[in-house]
Amino acid sequence: MPRPRFRPHLSLLAVALTGLAAPVAHADEDTPVPALHRPEVAEVTVEGANKTTSSTVRSFGQLDVGDEVDSEELEKVERRLLATGLFQDVHVSTEPLPDGRVRLVLRVKDKASWVVAPTVALSSANTGGGLLYAENNLGGRAKKLAVAAQVSTGESGVYVGFLDPILFGLPQLKFSLEGQLRSDRVDEYSPDASQDDPEILRRTRMNSASLSSELGFILFERVRAAAKYRLSSIDAQAPDPKKPVTLQAFSTGPSLRDTSLRFMVGLDSRQTLHAVTEGLNLEGSYEVSVPGVWSEFRYRKFGILYRQGLRFFSEHNLVLRGELAVGKDLPFHQELVMGGTTLRGFQYRQFRGDTRLTFTAEYHFPLFKVKSLAFRGVGFSDTGAIAWRDLPSDGILFDARGRNIRGYLPESYSPEQPAVTVAQGVGAGLRLYLNNVVLPLLGVDVAYGVNSGQLRFYLVAGVTPS
């Protein structure tokens, strides 16, 4: 006979029944209120985990011997384990022991932790694909490894990433290490958002190699902070002579070293349970690149990020995202961009600037299921505003050694162009999820650019390295 998921204690039931039969006490009688009984955990057992180690399951559960439990605490443990993305199903319960304490039982069912899958990008100005290998539970200890190679019209390269979400077995510590070899075809467009078919004014090939590492910690399950160090090498090619503008956007010649240090702090209570995200994330970030961190550049970035997921009708999900990003003296390869998957309805990276404000609202809802394959629909609205705050009068930004790190288009600072570009896209899409696999399978969106009146399609299969 299956055990019940939660068991009410007889003492609580007796108190409730006694309260119904007893006369109502008056406030001035100063009647003591009986304390609720929370049994102590004497032992913790893990059942059903074929790959994930018992110590890893217990670490994510964050409830151990000596802790007191009740039904609310058991539900929190269950949600923590589901939110890891490692398990198809989770059941948490207690079993009474003769000494009045309880045995905590964590029953889990592992997902298939690894996948080899194609990656496909199909959007305006960025079409291509590649191959991805991802392991979400390396060694049964929840460590994550991803290796990907991609060739596309917009960006191509090789990516390797490693993430340890419970460093030294502590869910409060996270560590990541990433490496990339990348070649970008950077197109610069006329900044007018109302164009049906925006003209490419300049095309530049940027090649880079980067290595970065991040250490983060979590307090009280909500307060998050991290520090990230990134080292990269940047090399620019001469602009495409077939485009209208052939003046350099970035100095050609020896590659330049771009190193930065980024700090982030914020609140994050988000959890994703079976493709539905709940909770709130608010964070601020500051990134600096100066000779003091071994860089040949001098620039800064500030950011404020808001993300929230709201659950409706069990499986409906409203996902909101807003971001303010501000940069100072940004070189060409670090500029803020909008368009494509970041602003659906417009060309990939169509808009550029050093100050950006964006807001996205997505409503996800279930369509139907075929066994473990879930089909979900999404309606969305993407809105963005981007601008240049203060451009050099001659249209060229130099570094301390006199090298050109940004040659702006004349259209960027022309008085005939608006100081701020505002654009909006609306549309709908489809998402496919497989319950027993750690990664989403497919996403396709159709977006209408409100400014331009154009329809654009976006397809993403597998997971992109970013």
XYZ file of C-alpha atoms in Angstrom:
466
model
C 0.000 0.000 0.000
C 1.604 3.314 -1.026
C 2.576 5.675 1.743
C 0.723 9.009 1.963
C 2.749 11.973 0.841
C 2.299 13.909 4.086
C 1.098 12.483 7.397
C -0.754 14.706 9.897
C 0.336 14.117 13.473
C -2.308 12.731 15.833
C -1.454 15.412 18.373
C -2.446 18.141 15.884
C -5.668 16.324 15.028
C -6.515 15.969 18.735
C -5.935 19.684 19.315
C -8.244 20.563 16.413
C -11.021 18.231 17.611
C -10.690 19.454 21.194
C -11.019 23.026 19.980
C -14.325 22.218 18.277
C -15.830 20.701 21.459
C -14.481 23.195 23.999
C -16.185 26.475 24.893
C -14.751 29.643 23.358
C -12.172 31.288 25.621
C -12.355 35.006 26.291
C -9.400 37.220 25.503
C -8.910 38.223 29.152
C -8.654 34.591 30.310
C -5.061 34.525 28.989
C -5.410 30.923 27.796
C -2.046 29.531 26.617
C -1.883 28.431 22.971
C -0.473 24.912 22.520
C 2.756 24.831 20.507
C 2.728 22.958 17.196
C 4.798 19.774 17.251
C 7.595 19.625 14.672
C 9.360 16.246 14.859
C 13.110 16.045 14.551
C 14.789 14.258 11.647
C 16.764 11.258 12.868
C 17.936 10.010 9.469
C 17.646 10.824 5.758
C 17.286 8.190 3.051
C 17.304 8.602 -0.738
C 15.342 6.233 -2.965
C 15.048 5.847 -6.745
C 18.172 7.764 -7.793
C 19.955 5.672 -10.418
C 22.670 8.187 -11.282
C 22.528 11.119 -8.883
C 24.471 10.379 -5.710
C 22.609 10.331 -2.401
C 24.856 13.088 -1.026
C 23.951 15.337 -3.979
C 20.217 14.765 -3.480
C 20.577 15.536 0.224
C 22.619 18.678 -0.496
C 19.911 20.085 -2.772
C 17.194 19.141 -0.271
C 18.895 21.279 2.404
C 17.265 19.332 5.247
C 19.379 17.055 7.417
C 19.601 15.137 10.655
C 18.678 17.300 13.636
C 16.373 19.627 11.670
C 12.694 19.868 12.537
C 10.065 19.297 9.849
C 6.430 19.890 9.069
C 4.325 19.644 5.916
C 5.354 23.123 4.754
C 9.049 22.286 5.069
C 8.575 19.024 3.178
C 6.949 20.918 0.306
C 9.926 23.307 0.177
C 12.316 20.364 -0.077
C 10.268 18.889 -2.903
C 10.317 22.161 -4.834
C 14.071 22.573 -4.341
C 14.716 19.136 -5.824
C 12.382 19.673 -8.798
C 13.950 23.074 -9.499
C 17.357 21.470 -10.060
C 16.075 20.087 -13.376
C 17.695 16.737 -12.600
C 14.545 14.769 -11.823
C 11.359 13.792 -13.636
C 9.494 13.264 -10.402
C 10.068 13.940 -6.699
C 8.171 12.770 -3.598
C 9.223 13.760 -0.084
C 7.716 12.178 3.017
C 8.464 11.179 6.610
C 8.226 7.868 8.466
C 7.749 7.849 12.274
C 10.376 6.161 14.428
C 9.852 4.588 17.884
C 11.655 7.426 19.701
C 9.251 10.077 18.341
C 11.636 11.329 15.669
C 11.158 10.681 11.939
C 12.973 9.307 8.954
C 13.027 11.750 5.994
C 12.541 9.885 2.707
C 13.542 11.556 -0.585
C 12.151 9.612 -3.547
C 13.400 10.856 -6.913
C 13.404 9.691 -10.525
C 16.376 10.815 -12.589
C 16.080 12.452 -15.990
C 18.318 11.434 -18.864
C 21.220 13.680 -17.964
C 23.117 13.955 -21.244
C 22.199 14.790 -24.793
C 23.869 15.111 -28.185
C 21.701 17.359 -30.309
C 21.840 19.670 -33.293
C 21.618 23.403 -32.714
C 19.760 25.476 -35.270
C 19.419 29.258 -35.541
C 17.008 30.561 -38.163
C 16.318 34.273 -37.973
C 16.852 37.431 -39.962
C 20.575 37.910 -40.655
C 21.610 34.872 -38.607
C 21.078 31.427 -40.090
C 23.053 28.297 -39.365
C 23.553 25.418 -36.999
C 25.905 23.092 -35.239
C 26.219 20.289 -32.724
C 25.940 20.304 -28.943
C 26.949 17.819 -26.273
C 25.608 18.600 -22.807
C 25.918 16.617 -19.575
C 23.717 17.975 -16.797
C 24.738 15.564 -14.039
C 28.431 14.821 -14.405
C 29.473 12.004 -12.087
C 26.025 12.041 -10.520
C 26.976 15.231 -8.665
C 24.942 17.791 -10.662
C 28.033 19.257 -12.316
C 27.321 20.479 -15.837
C 29.482 20.285 -18.940
C 28.632 21.663 -22.383
C 30.645 21.501 -25.615
C 29.262 23.091 -28.779
C 30.368 24.039 -32.263
C 28.296 26.261 -34.542
C 28.560 27.815 -37.979
C 26.115 30.573 -38.921
C 25.973 33.731 -40.963
C 26.028 35.932 -37.867
C 28.366 34.126 -35.478
C 30.408 30.946 -35.573
C 32.691 29.266 -33.100
C 33.457 26.657 -30.478
C 32.271 26.798 -26.875
C 33.185 24.796 -23.753
C 31.559 25.433 -20.380
C 31.612 23.850 -16.922
C 29.333 24.675 -13.986
C 29.400 23.330 -10.450
C 26.158 24.482 -8.735
C 27.097 22.931 -5.378
C 30.798 23.647 -4.943
C 32.308 21.426 -2.197
C 28.805 19.953 -1.738
C 27.433 23.323 -0.625
C 24.361 24.644 -2.527
C 25.367 28.113 -1.327
C 28.462 28.135 -3.571
C 28.594 28.048 -7.382
C 31.563 27.997 -9.733
C 31.754 28.213 -13.515
C 34.488 28.146 -16.150
C 33.900 28.992 -19.830
C 36.008 29.194 -22.966
C 35.138 30.407 -26.487
C 36.663 30.762 -29.909
C 34.356 32.974 -31.940
C 34.062 34.755 -35.283
C 31.340 37.396 -35.634
C 30.066 39.072 -38.761
C 29.013 42.430 -37.347
C 26.552 44.335 -39.517
C 25.725 47.973 -38.806
C 22.388 49.268 -40.052
C 20.793 52.630 -40.516
C 19.225 53.385 -37.081
C 15.723 54.048 -38.450
C 13.409 51.377 -36.940
C 10.630 51.942 -39.505
C 12.565 50.517 -42.486
C 10.986 47.528 -44.212
C 14.369 46.198 -45.285
C 17.102 48.029 -43.339
C 20.257 48.731 -45.302
C 23.586 47.346 -44.098
C 25.953 50.309 -44.090
C 29.090 48.536 -42.871
C 30.145 44.921 -42.307
C 33.102 44.004 -40.087
C 34.525 40.611 -39.165
C 35.519 40.345 -35.477
C 37.475 37.328 -34.201
C 37.935 36.608 -30.511
C 39.148 34.057 -27.976
C 38.011 34.263 -24.378
C 38.271 32.504 -21.038
C 36.156 33.432 -18.018
C 35.499 32.189 -14.517
C 32.768 33.082 -12.022
C 32.357 32.402 -8.313
C 28.949 32.980 -6.743
C 27.349 32.468 -3.374
C 23.783 32.377 -2.068
C 22.496 33.456 1.361
C 19.087 32.535 2.782
C 18.207 30.905 -0.591
C 17.415 34.350 -2.033
C 20.383 36.715 -1.791
C 22.861 36.066 -4.595
C 26.227 37.614 -5.315
C 28.960 36.760 -7.814
C 32.270 37.950 -9.175
C 33.366 37.119 -12.730
C 36.781 37.555 -14.343
C 37.033 37.448 -18.142
C 40.147 37.450 -20.334
C 39.815 37.778 -24.099
C 41.732 38.616 -27.235
C 40.055 40.759 -29.919
C 41.056 40.977 -33.564
C 39.183 42.985 -36.222
C 39.369 42.644 -39.985
C 38.991 45.448 -42.517
C 35.382 46.390 -43.368
C 33.698 44.780 -46.375
C 34.594 46.977 -49.384
C 31.226 46.165 -51.020
C 29.293 48.067 -48.357
C 28.757 51.860 -48.403
C 31.015 52.598 -45.394
C 34.605 51.338 -45.563
C 36.137 53.411 -42.743
C 37.285 51.145 -39.932
C 34.936 50.474 -37.044
C 37.850 49.072 -35.018
C 41.605 49.193 -35.574
C 43.034 46.323 -37.585
C 46.425 44.892 -36.799
C 47.702 43.118 -33.675
C 44.982 41.683 -31.472
C 44.094 43.582 -28.302
C 43.620 42.171 -24.814
C 40.230 42.861 -23.268
C 39.989 41.866 -19.612
C 37.153 42.735 -17.259
C 35.922 42.164 -13.733
C 32.170 41.967 -13.142
C 30.296 42.090 -9.832
C 26.652 41.160 -9.344
C 24.353 41.208 -6.317
C 20.617 40.666 -6.091
C 17.597 38.781 -4.851
C 16.478 35.630 -6.663
C 13.584 33.411 -5.579
C 12.883 31.895 -9.021
C 12.244 28.190 -9.472
C 11.410 26.381 -12.714
C 9.156 23.376 -12.160
C 8.259 21.362 -15.271
C 8.733 24.314 -17.686
C 6.836 26.795 -15.447
C 8.908 29.538 -13.785
C 7.837 31.145 -10.532
C 9.472 33.789 -8.355
C 11.236 37.137 -8.554
C 14.758 38.158 -9.516
C 16.175 41.654 -8.981
C 19.877 42.285 -9.464
C 22.417 44.975 -10.115
C 25.760 44.550 -11.855
C 28.929 46.524 -12.484
C 31.647 45.572 -14.982
C 34.968 47.363 -15.311
C 37.810 46.987 -17.802
C 40.963 48.981 -16.941
C 44.733 48.344 -16.934
C 44.408 47.488 -13.227
C 42.702 44.200 -14.198
C 45.282 43.598 -16.994
C 43.253 45.094 -19.834
C 44.253 47.295 -22.757
C 40.835 48.997 -22.655
C 39.058 51.418 -20.359
C 35.290 51.057 -20.194
C 32.485 50.433 -17.735
C 29.030 48.854 -17.762
C 26.203 49.210 -15.262
C 23.082 47.076 -15.280
C 19.779 46.601 -13.452
C 17.815 43.442 -14.213
C 14.257 42.451 -13.312
C 12.781 38.996 -13.987
C 9.603 37.459 -12.650
C 7.546 34.359 -13.278
C 3.889 34.083 -12.277
C 1.915 30.837 -12.372
C -1.770 30.767 -13.344
C -4.248 27.884 -13.676
C -1.627 25.328 -12.643
C 0.347 25.267 -15.945
C -0.023 28.807 -17.330
C 2.981 31.082 -16.926
C 3.495 34.842 -17.283
C 7.208 35.616 -17.608
C 8.360 39.248 -17.359
C 11.829 40.644 -18.010
C 13.091 44.210 -17.854
C 16.645 45.509 -18.086
C 18.466 48.828 -17.985
C 22.069 48.766 -19.221
C 24.407 51.755 -19.369
C 27.940 51.763 -20.768
C 30.738 54.312 -20.808
C 33.446 54.443 -23.496
C 32.410 51.057 -24.875
C 34.638 49.651 -27.647
C 32.984 48.241 -30.754
C 32.847 44.611 -29.579
C 31.274 45.543 -26.216
C 28.453 47.783 -27.440
C 24.861 47.135 -26.449
C 22.637 45.723 -29.200
C 18.964 44.942 -29.876
C 17.267 42.858 -32.531
C 16.695 39.233 -33.383
C 16.073 37.027 -30.360
C 16.615 40.025 -28.035
C 13.957 42.109 -29.863
C 11.824 39.875 -32.066
C 10.411 41.443 -35.213
C 13.705 43.057 -36.293
C 17.027 42.078 -37.837
C 19.627 40.315 -35.722
C 21.570 42.997 -33.762
C 19.932 45.715 -35.855
C 20.255 48.508 -33.258
C 23.357 49.616 -31.364
C 24.115 52.047 -28.570
C 25.665 52.561 -25.151
C 22.366 52.892 -23.232
C 19.521 50.387 -23.495
C 16.160 49.829 -21.827
C 14.180 46.684 -22.688
C 11.013 44.981 -21.483
C 9.614 41.600 -22.514
C 6.361 39.936 -21.502
C 5.634 36.315 -22.447
C 2.537 34.283 -21.639
C 3.115 30.514 -21.850
C 0.222 28.069 -21.843
C -0.221 24.309 -22.347
C -1.571 23.016 -25.660
C -1.427 19.225 -25.402
C 0.842 16.345 -24.427
C 1.903 13.191 -26.219
C 3.159 10.937 -23.426
C 6.176 12.806 -21.983
C 6.349 15.352 -24.845
C 4.656 18.642 -23.934
C 3.558 21.226 -26.518
C 3.221 24.754 -25.115
C 2.184 27.981 -26.813
C 3.521 31.467 -26.100
C 2.353 34.998 -26.865
C 4.899 37.789 -26.419
C 5.657 41.481 -26.624
C 9.226 42.823 -26.884
C 9.878 46.544 -26.408
C 13.229 48.298 -26.456
C 14.797 51.747 -26.454
C 18.460 52.305 -27.288
C 20.593 55.436 -27.655
C 24.055 56.950 -27.770
C 24.506 59.301 -24.823
C 27.669 61.168 -25.727
C 29.593 60.592 -28.957
C 32.954 62.164 -29.875
C 32.605 65.176 -32.157
C 34.837 63.571 -34.799
C 32.993 60.238 -34.617
C 36.000 58.219 -33.386
C 36.656 56.823 -29.903
C 40.375 56.360 -29.148
C 42.042 54.410 -26.356
C 44.908 55.737 -24.216
C 47.453 54.739 -26.905
C 45.620 56.504 -29.695
C 44.137 53.410 -31.325
C 40.683 53.506 -32.854
C 38.404 51.289 -30.747
C 35.179 52.628 -32.263
C 34.552 54.457 -35.503
C 30.887 55.474 -35.463
C 28.674 55.682 -38.519
C 27.809 59.248 -39.557
C 24.144 58.252 -39.155
C 24.743 57.565 -35.463
C 25.325 61.201 -34.573
C 23.464 62.912 -37.410
C 21.039 65.608 -36.145
C 18.477 64.229 -38.599
C 18.290 60.945 -36.695
C 16.276 60.590 -33.454
C 18.331 60.672 -30.256
C 16.615 57.502 -29.023
C 15.461 54.562 -31.138
C 12.303 52.906 -29.796
C 11.068 49.632 -31.319
C 8.434 47.021 -30.510
C 7.678 43.521 -31.721
C 4.703 41.293 -30.899
C 3.980 37.708 -31.837
C 3.396 34.104 -30.882
C 5.345 30.873 -30.811
C 5.567 27.203 -29.929
C 7.752 25.398 -27.375
C 8.409 21.659 -27.109
C 9.607 20.019 -23.893
C 10.440 16.411 -23.110
C 9.908 15.634 -19.431
C 12.654 13.034 -19.141
C 15.362 15.111 -20.895
C 17.207 17.995 -19.262
C 17.053 20.351 -22.265
C 14.165 21.936 -24.203
C 13.857 20.544 -27.715
C 12.521 23.259 -29.971
C 11.280 26.836 -30.043
C 9.760 28.690 -32.982
C 8.410 32.262 -32.995
C 6.612 34.470 -35.498
C 7.054 38.171 -34.730
C 5.550 41.350 -36.188
C 7.702 44.479 -36.065
C 5.287 47.260 -35.109
C 7.590 49.983 -36.458
C 8.418 48.344 -39.782
C 5.283 46.284 -40.374
C 7.409 43.229 -41.202
C 6.897 39.592 -40.154
C 9.989 37.646 -39.125
C 10.508 34.021 -38.082
C 12.824 32.664 -35.411
C 13.724 29.017 -34.874
C 15.939 27.657 -32.147
C 16.618 23.930 -31.789
C 18.606 22.560 -28.869
C 20.512 25.110 -26.802
C 22.738 27.903 -28.085
C 26.153 28.304 -26.390
C 25.214 31.696 -24.968
